[in-house]
Each structure stands twice: as structure tokens, then as C-alpha cells.
Amino acid sequence: MMTSRKEGYEEGVTSGKEQLSSDVEHTLKLANDYALGSIRSDGHWCGELRSNVTITAEYIFLRHALGLDLRADNAAYCRYILSQQNCDGSWGLAPEYPGDVSTTTEAYLALKLLGVSPDMPAMQQARAFVLKAGGAEKLRVFTRIFLATFGLFPWDAVPQLPVELILLPSSCPINMYTLASWARGTIAPLLIICHHRPVYALPEDYLDELWLNPTDKMVPYGSSLGDLLCQGDFTGLAFSVVDNLLYYLNGLRSVPLLRSYARRKCLQWILERQEPTGDWAGIFPPMHASIYAFVLEGYELDDPPVRLGIQALENFAWEDETGKRIQACVSPVWDTALMSIGLCDAMSPDKHVLQQAITWIRNRQLLKPCGDWRIYRPKLAPGGFSFEYENSHYPDVDDTAAIILAQLKQDPQSVASDSVIAAATWILGMQNPDGGWAAFDVENDKLFLNKIPFSDMDSLCDTSCADITGRILEAFGLMMRRESKRPVLSPMLRHACTRGITYLASTQEANGAWFGRWGCNYVYGTSHALCGLAYYMKDDKRVSGLVAPALQWLKSKQTDDGGWGEPLLSYQTTGTQQQQQSTPSQTAWALMGLLAHLPLSDPAIERGIRWLVCSQQPEKGIGASWPEAFFSNFSRARPATVPTDKVVPLRYWDDLDYLRRLCHDFTFRFDDVLDASKLDAALARLIEIGDWSQLGARLRLNDQNRLEYHIPAEYTKARPAYNFTTTEYGLRISEHELGKQLPKSGQDQSVLSPSPAVFAPIVRHADSPHKLADWIYTDRPQLHIHVSVFQDATLVTVSYVHTLFDAIARSTFFNAWIAVLRGREDEVPPFIPFEHDPLRTLGTEAPVKPYSNFDRALSGLSLVIFGLRYLWELFWYQQEEEHPIRLPRRCVERLKESARKELAAMSPDNEDKAPFLSEGDVVMAWWVRTIVTALNPAPARTIMVMNVFNVWALFEEWFPTGGAGFIGNAFFYSYTLLVAGQVIQDASLAYVASKNRKALMEHRTKEQVQAMTSMQRASFTRTPPVVGDANLLFMACTNQHKARYFELDFSAAVVAPGVPLSERPHALGRPSYINDIETCQGYPTRNVVRIIGKDAAGDYWLLFKTRPGAWAVIHRQLVALLKLDEKE
């Protein structure tokens, strides 16, 4: 029984959805296994809470000041701090943030206290960064305080903090309780510290190398009064006047009775908030400062407040292979609540684990009437939860809402439990007048406090935010659904939620997104707002108007690979939601928001789910999870030059702008299991042979906007010659959601294979670079090798910038690697050093003959018109789509025979003089006819096909035989001019192929290459000429068959065959498919083909790239060709 194409398509879609559903179930099982494997013995979860290096540095300051021994952990602390250093020598506030002078200074001082020599390259780079950033003169207030405690900064250059602030009543416009909880807990002990102005003396010149002018350290910490007046900043002016007045009054120290009383009250305030475990507020800053305060007030190290405080800080330590660091906080309650929600949503079968987790959480509900929140809500009954193990004074609303969700999802009957009712009642009482909710406090919105001189991070207030409000709307919405039969709180919940929706309506951005305060950033805020609003679509007419633009915004931010990614830098550029490569957390957040309103069949949701399924990674131990990538090395600051590096400018023909913009992830698929360690060892050995060590060069951009190689004098673990990563999948490639879609020998062509970029999650590592900035703004080597090992297949990927080598030189690299792998080092050719440029004179001398296409080269107005037309086409067809095509051997043979017959018909009397046509000529001609037919240009329109060719053989005097040992770019262009109407005729293969062969023979001569390159050198943009007319249709072809990629023999690394040799055409260790992800940054390409080569079965593999609308016609032509071949 035959089915129609539509029916077949629908069956395929249904089958695909069923398969995706199966893959999701498998993914969830692995994640569930990982969750069970990482649970603590008493039933809760707690992962690492990462922060920047200042937390660890400040802990080192404390231990040094108190005389506590650091020798046992010295190396571990050093290893961690150095591992976080950016390539420009700096340390940043957050991943991918640019270097920060205060963070860098604190890291530098900590390392110096740990005994690291200032002459160490890392220290030299840090010092250079600080000085370039303005020196220690530019430090933030808190860093000044830390340095002042060691006598390295004048106390008079620190804002005044009178202890008497603690005496101001809560009714005063400015008092301790108008500050956010985290600021309040930190400032109280700072009042004591700034009263004593301690000096745990280090040599006066200990950090002088970080000052521009170490003789004058009395630098201002804010704008002058005159500047504030000119700026119209009257609030800042008032605070600065008060600060100056306090300075002249010696910080009120001259009133001893008041000062003595204030100190006692302050110390009492701090002591009342210490937990039995020694914690203060569960976070590092108040704990750190409070220990200082008690010691300065005469307490000994063995006294309980100090001893317990130090132990509490040590409990924040986290150590692994990266080193030892101190967390800013611990997050057991939060982690357990979210994990419980996740397991419930995934319908985990391990009910007893969930019950144990919920019981563990409930036991931490804060039901005693204590906490700073009671200052402004004295009659509100307690019921909140805190983030940490011990933090009875500062429950937070976000945790409490998440725990309501966890309890209701684990047991719907818990809606009437004392725990849920108490939690919801407490949240109701914490709602702000604007309708939103903040994290810890209520009505803590005195933003003018951020103008206080010691507030240099604008973080003194705890205001309402969309992400927390959205979570509460979700929790309350679920409660009201569960309470439908016995409404206890529903009327109050409904009223609060109406006000919450009003708040969200007032804070939605013009583009539909919401700012996220407690997660990065707009994706997080928008997701939680959408999850909350989903419960009110029917009851509140405003909601649909809020949801529609938010969904549209989320969809618009989906990346090409199907995931979502937003950098932390979006906090610095508020309102401009940037994108980065996809991350698991942000993809999950986005999907949560979309799933709350859209069906599972929505394409954006399906793509996002596929990305999560495919990006799951096996973890140590049991199960699998989603490791987050770190982007701290992707800042825009250029790395400092290492003095011992050899600096070599890139060769002229390597450092062209369009090569800089092309980055590749070039992947071999092997239907065998390869030993990654053997591949690694062979490459490491290759680097040791002669000048092949130069492959480890780093790319840098100099002040003249030219690229340079910085070649290390030696390679170390910290500065390797290449990056080599491995992922092992405990399954067959056909069992992996993406792996099963990866093309292979004999690939079915009845449906288009996915774009190469779709396979990024399995061919790339999370840290693989993919754009030029990932190299030039880091100290990473040029090559990143990633090996993905399945039970029956191996994928080997090389990530690089096109400036390194072209397609032919790429095969030189692979052949050298293979020679070492096979134990034949004598076959490795001498490496041509980067400082030697065989083509350095090419195009510099007057050409012997004029360029044959000189008369048709566009210039002046015609070039401008062509440029405008091309830009218009790019604007009108903004998207491009790329798919691999397998052209079977029999089809190629038949196409070649047809072309020969057409040639004979064109010249019946001169068959012997018919031009030679290669298989490559015919394959290229078929591509031209296929794509021109699909694009359907006007019949009279000129088609310009730019063909790439290598020049090693043309300039034998400049290159070794066959270009042996040359790693670089040595390709130029031939131009074939065609007429669209003739291309799309039935018998056009010979026309196109012969014209192409003739153009290639004409242009691939020494004289013509010299003439063309002289024109390119003379061009302002250093680009090759455009030939034809202003209305031409531009196309480009790169035939890489001569690189012989499918003949590369990696059999020496094979552990076991994955597909029996009797069931495949390719030999052991030979590639069965090549996936090439070409990332173009600002270099628009359309109508391009890369002929990757001919596989062992004789089939040609091509990569087509053109606009999406043309693909239906292209595929129809391919299917027709295949059917014709089947008939014959």
C-alpha cells in the first residue's frame, strides 16, 4: 500500500515526536539517578555556591590578621585564586565581566600573603592590569577598608561610619533597618571596625607597586562637593556634606560617653544575631566582619563568639582539584526545594526520597517570633524559611514560596497543612505596597541610601522584583487550585495576587521581558513571571496582554542550536538583552516559561527540549547532568604579553579580515571506538617534534589591529599547547537523540539531514571556542580537540580559526598527527615556522600580465550598486540554512556521462578536443544548476561562481614538495561567469562544467595569480575582486576533495570496531562522515557549497548553504536524481 508524501511526512513527524518522548524519558532517568547519587545522608542536597575570588581573599586577610596558620592550605588557596585569573592578568566581579581593579588588588594581596612571589608572571600581569586601570587609587570603599587594616591605605581615605548609627530608632528615615538585611548585618560590625581603625601592620611599601603615586595615598573616595552640585545630585551632596562634617568631628569619637554606649549596643546587636553554630545571617560578609569586631572589642580567639564564628566560616570551605575556596554562602534549603520540585515534575519513582527531603525542609521552618523582619511587621506570625542551614533572623520570601511549591507537588493534600498555611500567611504579610515582593524585607525601598559614600555597589536596598513575585504568584495559584474544595486562604491569596499582577504589569519592559534580580537575568525574570501568570489567564483580563509579548521575546532569544543563553554582562547593559552560547539553566528557565502557556508541539519548545536532551553529560559516579560552562575568560580585555613568549606577526594571507570571521568545528565520525588517550599522546608528541611546537601559539590582536602569534617558550599544565577534552557516553550512538541523526555512510536522502550546527552539543565541549574573541581575549591555544566516545562510534572534533590553515593545510596537520600515532615519526615533515612566509612577495610586484577579468571587475558605482543589492538580499532573506547532501557514486557517474554526451553534442566534429572534465567539475556543475533552479533568478542575470584553488604546485620554488609542513592559507580564486537562463536548461551540465574548467585553467597560472593578488593587496578591504556586473548573483564553491579526508587512517587508535567491517565500505579507523560547523561572525555568506570529499563508497558529500525558502526545490531535485538512478 502506497502513502502520499503528506501522509509519509505526518508519519515521520509522529515517529519523531515519539522518539523525542522516549529520549526525554531516558534523559530524565539519568538525571534522576544523578540526583539520587548526590543526596546527603539525611535526605537533603547542597551544591557549591560559586562567587568571585574576593570572598576567599578576604578570608585569607582575616586569618593573617588574627595570626592563624595558613600553611596547611596555602597551596590549595593559591591554586584556586590563580585558576580564576583572566588572561589579561585581572580578576573580575563575575564570569565574563571585564577585569575589576578592586577584585584584582584583593587577589594580588592574598597571593602575596600566601607567599607568591611578585615576580611570578601571574603577579606581573595582575600588577600591570591594576596600574593600567588607574592603580590602587581607584579601589572601592570595602577594599580600602581591608587594606587599611594592614596599614596599606590611610583610614582617613575611608568614609566615616560612626557607631552611633546603631542608636537611631526604626522610625527614623535612616536607621539600621532601612538597609537591606545583607547590608545591615555587614555594616553593624563595620561600625566597630571603623571606630578602632586597626592596623595589623605589614611593611608600608608592601603594595606600593600597585600605586601610580605611592607617596600620596590620601585619594578621595567619591566626587567632590562641587562636582555633585554641578551634577544636580543633591542627595549625594547632602550625604557628602555629612561625611565631611563627621570627618572634622573625628567621627564623633570625641564624645566618649555616647561612643562607649553606642559600642556596647552595637556589640549586643551583633551578638543577639549570632546563631548557636557561630553563623551571622548565613552569609560571609557579616560573619567575616563580626569576628574582627569582637576581637577589636577585646574578645580572645577562644571566646565562643570568635571561635564559633571562625569555625562557621571554615564550614563554608569547598575543595576539589581546582583548589580550596570559601563560599559566600551555603544553599541547602534552596537546593533541596528546587531538587524536590524537579523530581516531582519529572515524576520520579523514588517517593521515599522525596518524602525524606520534604521532611528535612519542614523541620527548618522558622516558627519562633524573631528576626529583623518583625521590626516593620511586629504582628505578623512567623512561618518563613531561610536559604542556609542556620539563619533564624533572616528568612526569605523566595525560599518560602519555592518550599510551598515543593510541598504541594509532593503531596497535594499538604495545602491544608500547618506548614503551608504558616508559610503562605507569612508571605502575605511581606507584600510591598507596590504589589510586589522582595527577598528578605518589606518596604525596604529607600534607594536614596545608595548615595551614601560607603555604598559603591548600589546594593543597600531590598526592593520588589519580578522573579520573586512571579514565583509567589505560581505558589499561590497552585494553592488556590488545591484549595478549591476547602478554601482557607483563597480570598486573601486572590487579593494579593491581583496586586502582584499589577506590579508585574508596571515593571514589564517595552519588549515584553522582565528584569531578573536573583538569577541571570531577563530570561530568568521573564520565565518566572510567565510561570506565575499562567494561573490567572482566565480570571484576569490583563494577563493575556502581558503574556503575549513575553512569549514572543523569549522565542526571539532562542539561539540557533535550540537553547537559550544570556551573559551576566546584561546586568551592566540594562535593557539590552545580549546572547551567548546556550546554557542548561537558561534553557530550562526559558522552557518553563514557554511550557506554562504553549503546547509541547510548539517548535521552540521542541528545539529547546532537544537541546537539553543532547547536552546532558555523564557525571562522575552515577547518572548524568548538565554542567554549566564558565565564561570568565571571555572578557574583552586583551591578555598581557608574557615576556618569554615569542611574538610573530601572522602571514599576510593568513590575516585577512574574512578569514578572521570564519571559525570551524571540524568533526570526523568514526564507526569505531577510538582510544582518546592515544590521540592525546600522539598530538603531545607531535608538538615536541621540531617547530611543530608552534602549533601551540596563542592568537593576539595588537594595537595596529593586526593578529600576532604569541608562542610560549615552554608548555605547562597552566599553558598547554592545545586543549584536549573528552566526553564518554555510556550508550550506542544510535541511542543518543542527536547521535542517531548524525549522517553516516549510505545516509538516507529521502529527508534532509540536519544542519551541521545542530550537532554542536555532541561534537563540541562546553568550553570549546567558537568565535575569534574566544581566542584573542584569552590565553587559550589555537587548537581545541574534543573527543566524544560512544559504545560503537567516536567523534573527533578540531576547533580553530580559519587564520590557522585552509582545507589542504588542514590535511597536512592530520597526516602529521597520524604519522606519530602510527609510530612513523620519520614521515612527519619539517614544520615551516610561522615567521617564514612563502607567499610574502605575492602580489607586491607589478604583474607580468594583466588580470584576465580586469575589464569585468566591478569598481566605482557598479561595485556600490552590487554591494547595495547584496545587502538588500541579505536583509530581505536574513536567515540562511545549511544541510549536508550525499551524492551517490552512481549518480556522479551518470552525471559525468551526461556531461560528456552534452559536450559531444556541442562539438560533434571535434570530440577529441573536448575539454577534460573531472568528477569535481561535474559535481560542481550539478550544484550550480540545482541551486540556480531553486533561487529562480531572471534568465538574463549573470551568475558569478567563485572557485577556490590551492597554489602550492604553482609556486614550487616557494614550497616544499606538496606543501609538506606548511600550516597556513594558500588559496586563491577562479571566477566562472554564467548566464542564469542557460544554467537552468535541461542539458546544461556540460555548459557549466566546461565553463568552470576553462576559467580554472585560465586563472590558475602564476601570472594570473600574481595579477589578481596585486589587485587584492591594493584593495582597501584586502578582499579579492568581484567580477561580472552590478546585478550578478554571487555564488562560491570550495572543492576539498584533494584533501582526501575520507582516506585518513586513525586505525592505530582504534580499540574496537563499532560497525562490523563486513557491513560497511570504509576500513578500520577511516571516517564515515565529516561534520563541519562553520561559524561566520559578521561575514555574510549565501549560496555557498563546500565539497567535503568522496567517501569509501565513492559517494560525494557536499554542504549547501542558502536561504531557507530554496531548500524545498533543492531537495526535490535531489530526490528526482536519486529516483532516476534507482530506475536505471
PDB file of C-alpha atoms in Angstrom, residues 929-1102:
ATOM      1  CA  ARG A 929      22.250  24.046 -11.719  1.00  0.00           C
ATOM      2  CA  THR A 930      20.433  22.811  -8.615  1.00  0.00           C
ATOM      3  CA  ILE A 931      20.789  25.995  -6.602  1.00  0.00           C
ATOM      4  CA  VAL A 932      20.142  28.379  -9.504  1.00  0.00           C
ATOM      5  CA  THR A 933      16.955  26.443 -10.270  1.00  0.00           C
ATOM      6  CA  ALA A 934      15.914  26.806  -6.637  1.00  0.00           C
ATOM      7  CA  LEU A 935      16.698  30.538  -6.489  1.00  0.00           C
ATOM      8  CA  ASN A 936      14.997  31.165  -9.842  1.00  0.00           C
ATOM      9  CA  PRO A 937      16.776  34.380 -10.919  1.00  0.00           C
ATOM     10  CA  ALA A 938      15.867  36.307 -14.055  1.00  0.00           C
ATOM     11  CA  PRO A 939      17.059  34.365 -17.163  1.00  0.00           C
ATOM     12  CA  ALA A 940      19.410  37.153 -18.253  1.00  0.00           C
ATOM     13  CA  ARG A 941      21.033  37.584 -14.845  1.00  0.00           C
ATOM     14  CA  THR A 942      24.769  36.984 -14.595  1.00  0.00           C
ATOM     15  CA  ILE A 943      25.922  34.199 -12.287  1.00  0.00           C
ATOM     16  CA  MET A 944      29.396  34.565 -10.820  1.00  0.00           C
ATOM     17  CA  VAL A 945      30.821  31.384  -9.313  1.00  0.00           C
ATOM     18  CA  MET A 946      33.925  31.914  -7.219  1.00  0.00           C
ATOM     19  CA  ASN A 947      36.025  28.727  -7.094  1.00  0.00           C
ATOM     20  CA  VAL A 948      38.857  28.178  -4.631  1.00  0.00           C
ATOM     21  CA  PHE A 949      42.178  26.603  -5.625  1.00  0.00           C
ATOM     22  CA  ASN A 950      45.482  25.930  -3.862  1.00  0.00           C
ATOM     23  CA  VAL A 951      48.772  27.376  -5.201  1.00  0.00           C
ATOM     24  CA  TRP A 952      51.412  25.069  -3.715  1.00  0.00           C
ATOM     25  CA  ALA A 953      52.031  23.409  -7.072  1.00  0.00           C
ATOM     26  CA  LEU A 954      52.153  26.763  -8.920  1.00  0.00           C
ATOM     27  CA  PHE A 955      54.953  28.135  -6.761  1.00  0.00           C
ATOM     28  CA  GLU A 956      57.096  25.053  -6.255  1.00  0.00           C
ATOM     29  CA  GLU A 957      60.138  27.240  -5.661  1.00  0.00           C
ATOM     30  CA  TRP A 958      58.487  28.677  -2.553  1.00  0.00           C
ATOM     31  CA  PHE A 959      57.030  25.496  -1.062  1.00  0.00           C
ATOM     32  CA  PRO A 960      58.384  22.043  -0.254  1.00  0.00           C
ATOM     33  CA  THR A 961      57.015  19.232  -2.406  1.00  0.00           C
ATOM     34  CA  GLY A 962      53.269  19.055  -1.907  1.00  0.00           C
ATOM     35  CA  GLY A 963      53.400  21.894   0.614  1.00  0.00           C
ATOM     36  CA  ALA A 964      54.752  19.467   3.205  1.00  0.00           C
ATOM     37  CA  GLY A 965      54.934  21.028   6.665  1.00  0.00           C
ATOM     38  CA  PHE A 966      53.088  24.193   5.680  1.00  0.00           C
ATOM     39  CA  ILE A 967      50.364  25.212   8.100  1.00  0.00           C
ATOM     40  CA  GLY A 968      48.601  28.288   6.794  1.00  0.00           C
ATOM     41  CA  ASN A 969      46.422  29.606   3.974  1.00  0.00           C
ATOM     42  CA  ALA A 970      47.479  29.428   0.336  1.00  0.00           C
ATOM     43  CA  PHE A 971      44.259  29.560  -1.648  1.00  0.00           C
ATOM     44  CA  PHE A 972      43.017  31.977  -4.275  1.00  0.00           C
ATOM     45  CA  TYR A 973      40.109  32.286  -6.683  1.00  0.00           C
ATOM     46  CA  SER A 974      38.935  31.480 -10.141  1.00  0.00           C
ATOM     47  CA  TYR A 975      35.794  33.179 -11.487  1.00  0.00           C
ATOM     48  CA  THR A 976      33.278  31.469 -13.742  1.00  0.00           C
ATOM     49  CA  LEU A 977      30.717  33.763 -15.365  1.00  0.00           C
ATOM     50  CA  LEU A 978      27.464  32.152 -16.451  1.00  0.00           C
ATOM     51  CA  VAL A 979      24.001  33.228 -17.607  1.00  0.00           C
ATOM     52  CA  ALA A 980      21.091  32.065 -15.463  1.00  0.00           C
ATOM     53  CA  GLY A 981      18.869  31.101 -18.408  1.00  0.00           C
ATOM     54  CA  GLN A 982      21.493  28.749 -19.806  1.00  0.00           C
ATOM     55  CA  VAL A 983      22.236  27.196 -16.402  1.00  0.00           C
ATOM     56  CA  ILE A 984      18.672  26.011 -15.812  1.00  0.00           C
ATOM     57  CA  GLN A 985      18.275  24.354 -19.214  1.00  0.00           C
ATOM     58  CA  ASP A 986      17.980  20.560 -19.220  1.00  0.00           C
ATOM     59  CA  ALA A 987      21.303  19.934 -20.946  1.00  0.00           C
ATOM     60  CA  SER A 988      23.364  22.448 -19.007  1.00  0.00           C
ATOM     61  CA  LEU A 989      25.866  20.264 -17.127  1.00  0.00           C
ATOM     62  CA  ALA A 990      28.433  20.432 -19.938  1.00  0.00           C
ATOM     63  CA  TYR A 991      27.911  24.172 -20.308  1.00  0.00           C
ATOM     64  CA  VAL A 992      28.564  24.850 -16.636  1.00  0.00           C
ATOM     65  CA  ALA A 993      31.311  22.254 -16.159  1.00  0.00           C
ATOM     66  CA  SER A 994      33.277  23.262 -19.255  1.00  0.00           C
ATOM     67  CA  LYS A 995      32.997  26.970 -18.474  1.00  0.00           C
ATOM     68  CA  ASN A 996      34.227  26.256 -14.975  1.00  0.00           C
ATOM     69  CA  ARG A 997      37.136  24.102 -16.223  1.00  0.00           C
ATOM     70  CA  LYS A 998      38.123  26.767 -18.743  1.00  0.00           C
ATOM     71  CA  ALA A 999      38.053  29.535 -16.124  1.00  0.00           C
ATOM     72  CA  LEU A1000      40.082  27.406 -13.733  1.00  0.00           C
ATOM     73  CA  MET A1001      42.752  26.678 -16.353  1.00  0.00           C
ATOM     74  CA  GLU A1002      42.860  30.366 -17.278  1.00  0.00           C
ATOM     75  CA  HIS A1003      43.166  31.733 -13.746  1.00  0.00           C
ATOM     76  CA  ARG A1004      45.318  29.044 -12.122  1.00  0.00           C
ATOM     77  CA  THR A1005      48.603  30.276 -13.550  1.00  0.00           C
ATOM     78  CA  LYS A1006      51.476  32.133 -11.905  1.00  0.00           C
ATOM     79  CA  GLU A1007      50.851  35.256 -13.943  1.00  0.00           C
ATOM     80  CA  GLN A1008      47.123  35.418 -13.236  1.00  0.00           C
ATOM     81  CA  VAL A1009      47.556  34.750  -9.507  1.00  0.00           C
ATOM     82  CA  GLN A1010      50.183  37.498  -9.372  1.00  0.00           C
ATOM     83  CA  ALA A1011      47.836  39.893 -11.167  1.00  0.00           C
ATOM     84  CA  MET A1012      44.811  39.058  -9.035  1.00  0.00           C
ATOM     85  CA  THR A1013      46.704  39.255  -5.723  1.00  0.00           C
ATOM     86  CA  SER A1014      48.156  42.626  -6.658  1.00  0.00           C
ATOM     87  CA  MET A1015      44.568  43.860  -7.051  1.00  0.00           C
ATOM     88  CA  GLN A1016      43.646  42.336  -3.712  1.00  0.00           C
ATOM     89  CA  ARG A1017      46.602  43.945  -1.953  1.00  0.00           C
ATOM     90  CA  ALA A1018      45.631  47.292  -3.462  1.00  0.00           C
ATOM     91  CA  SER A1019      42.082  46.933  -2.174  1.00  0.00           C
ATOM     92  CA  PHE A1020      41.246  48.947   0.933  1.00  0.00           C
ATOM     93  CA  THR A1021      39.423  45.948   2.387  1.00  0.00           C
ATOM     94  CA  ARG A1022      42.082  43.428   1.239  1.00  0.00           C
ATOM     95  CA  THR A1023      39.360  41.391  -0.479  1.00  0.00           C
ATOM     96  CA  PRO A1024      39.526  39.706  -3.881  1.00  0.00           C
ATOM     97  CA  PRO A1025      37.830  41.437  -6.829  1.00  0.00           C
ATOM     98  CA  VAL A1026      34.182  40.928  -7.717  1.00  0.00           C
ATOM     99  CA  VAL A1027      33.749  40.077 -11.397  1.00  0.00           C
ATOM    100  CA  GLY A1028      30.686  40.389 -13.617  1.00  0.00           C
ATOM    101  CA  ASP A1029      28.104  43.172 -13.493  1.00  0.00           C
ATOM    102  CA  ALA A1030      26.242  45.103 -10.811  1.00  0.00           C
ATOM    103  CA  ASN A1031      23.265  42.722 -10.968  1.00  0.00           C
ATOM    104  CA  LEU A1032      25.232  39.496 -10.657  1.00  0.00           C
ATOM    105  CA  LEU A1033      24.207  36.592  -8.422  1.00  0.00           C
ATOM    106  CA  PHE A1034      27.175  35.676  -6.236  1.00  0.00           C
ATOM    107  CA  MET A1035      27.984  32.008  -5.562  1.00  0.00           C
ATOM    108  CA  ALA A1036      31.047  30.296  -4.124  1.00  0.00           C
ATOM    109  CA  CYS A1037      32.441  26.774  -4.257  1.00  0.00           C
ATOM    110  CA  THR A1038      35.235  25.131  -2.276  1.00  0.00           C
ATOM    111  CA  ASN A1039      36.192  21.680  -3.506  1.00  0.00           C
ATOM    112  CA  GLN A1040      38.104  19.967  -0.693  1.00  0.00           C
ATOM    113  CA  HIS A1041      38.284  16.546  -2.326  1.00  0.00           C
ATOM    114  CA  LYS A1042      42.048  16.829  -2.820  1.00  0.00           C
ATOM    115  CA  ALA A1043      42.491  16.960   0.953  1.00  0.00           C
ATOM    116  CA  ARG A1044      41.474  13.251   0.982  1.00  0.00           C
ATOM    117  CA  TYR A1045      39.833  13.450   4.386  1.00  0.00           C
ATOM    118  CA  PHE A1046      37.961  10.187   3.974  1.00  0.00           C
ATOM    119  CA  GLU A1047      41.281   8.409   3.385  1.00  0.00           C
ATOM    120  CA  LEU A1048      42.825   9.492   6.685  1.00  0.00           C
ATOM    121  CA  ASP A1049      43.780   6.434   8.719  1.00  0.00           C
ATOM    122  CA  PHE A1050      43.294   6.664  12.500  1.00  0.00           C
ATOM    123  CA  SER A1051      43.271   2.865  12.917  1.00  0.00           C
ATOM    124  CA  ALA A1052      46.232   2.975  15.300  1.00  0.00           C
ATOM    125  CA  ALA A1053      43.895   4.474  17.925  1.00  0.00           C
ATOM    126  CA  VAL A1054      41.048   2.013  17.393  1.00  0.00           C
ATOM    127  CA  VAL A1055      40.104  -0.065  20.425  1.00  0.00           C
ATOM    128  CA  ALA A1056      37.279  -1.984  18.771  1.00  0.00           C
ATOM    129  CA  PRO A1057      35.170  -1.705  15.607  1.00  0.00           C
ATOM    130  CA  GLY A1058      31.716  -0.253  16.198  1.00  0.00           C
ATOM    131  CA  VAL A1059      30.179  -1.441  12.921  1.00  0.00           C
ATOM    132  CA  PRO A1060      31.411  -4.805  11.565  1.00  0.00           C
ATOM    133  CA  LEU A1061      33.806  -4.330   8.644  1.00  0.00           C
ATOM    134  CA  SER A1062      31.628  -6.626   6.540  1.00  0.00           C
ATOM    135  CA  GLU A1063      28.716  -4.189   6.902  1.00  0.00           C
ATOM    136  CA  ARG A1064      30.457  -1.010   5.772  1.00  0.00           C
ATOM    137  CA  PRO A1065      32.529   0.239   2.851  1.00  0.00           C
ATOM    138  CA  HIS A1066      35.218   2.063   4.878  1.00  0.00           C
ATOM    139  CA  ALA A1067      38.207   0.442   6.525  1.00  0.00           C
ATOM    140  CA  LEU A1068      39.002   0.385  10.229  1.00  0.00           C
ATOM    141  CA  GLY A1069      39.774   3.854  11.580  1.00  0.00           C
ATOM    142  CA  ARG A1070      38.607   5.688   8.449  1.00  0.00           C
ATOM    143  CA  PRO A1071      35.940   8.420   8.718  1.00  0.00           C
ATOM    144  CA  SER A1072      32.433   7.555   7.578  1.00  0.00           C
ATOM    145  CA  TYR A1073      31.188  11.156   7.717  1.00  0.00           C
ATOM    146  CA  ILE A1074      32.577  14.650   8.248  1.00  0.00           C
ATOM    147  CA  ASN A1075      30.592  17.331  10.076  1.00  0.00           C
ATOM    148  CA  ASP A1076      31.883  20.868   9.593  1.00  0.00           C
ATOM    149  CA  ILE A1077      30.296  23.675  11.615  1.00  0.00           C
ATOM    150  CA  GLU A1078      31.366  26.958  10.061  1.00  0.00           C
ATOM    151  CA  THR A1079      30.602  29.933  12.298  1.00  0.00           C
ATOM    152  CA  CYS A1080      30.578  33.247  10.430  1.00  0.00           C
ATOM    153  CA  GLN A1081      30.809  36.407  12.541  1.00  0.00           C
ATOM    154  CA  GLY A1082      29.826  39.489  10.522  1.00  0.00           C
ATOM    155  CA  TYR A1083      30.806  37.818   7.256  1.00  0.00           C
ATOM    156  CA  PRO A1084      27.600  37.279   5.271  1.00  0.00           C
ATOM    157  CA  THR A1085      27.718  34.226   3.041  1.00  0.00           C
ATOM    158  CA  ARG A1086      24.985  32.889   0.799  1.00  0.00           C
ATOM    159  CA  ASN A1087      24.750  30.328  -1.974  1.00  0.00           C
ATOM    160  CA  VAL A1088      27.902  28.505  -0.948  1.00  0.00           C
ATOM    161  CA  VAL A1089      28.914  24.894  -1.279  1.00  0.00           C
ATOM    162  CA  ARG A1090      31.769  23.006   0.330  1.00  0.00           C
ATOM    163  CA  ILE A1091      32.523  19.750  -1.446  1.00  0.00           C
ATOM    164  CA  ILE A1092      33.923  17.843   1.519  1.00  0.00           C
ATOM    165  CA  GLY A1093      35.133  14.897  -0.497  1.00  0.00           C
ATOM    166  CA  LYS A1094      34.453  11.354  -1.693  1.00  0.00           C
ATOM    167  CA  ASP A1095      33.931   8.618   0.878  1.00  0.00           C
ATOM    168  CA  ALA A1096      34.971   4.946   0.673  1.00  0.00           C
ATOM    169  CA  ALA A1097      31.737   4.065  -1.140  1.00  0.00           C
ATOM    170  CA  GLY A1098      32.545   6.613  -3.844  1.00  0.00           C
ATOM    171  CA  ASP A1099      29.770   8.975  -2.717  1.00  0.00           C
ATOM    172  CA  TYR A1100      30.416  12.713  -2.688  1.00  0.00           C
ATOM    173  CA  TRP A1101      29.462  14.764   0.365  1.00  0.00           C
ATOM    174  CA  LEU A1102      28.506  18.409  -0.086  1.00  0.00           C
TER     175      LEU A1102
END
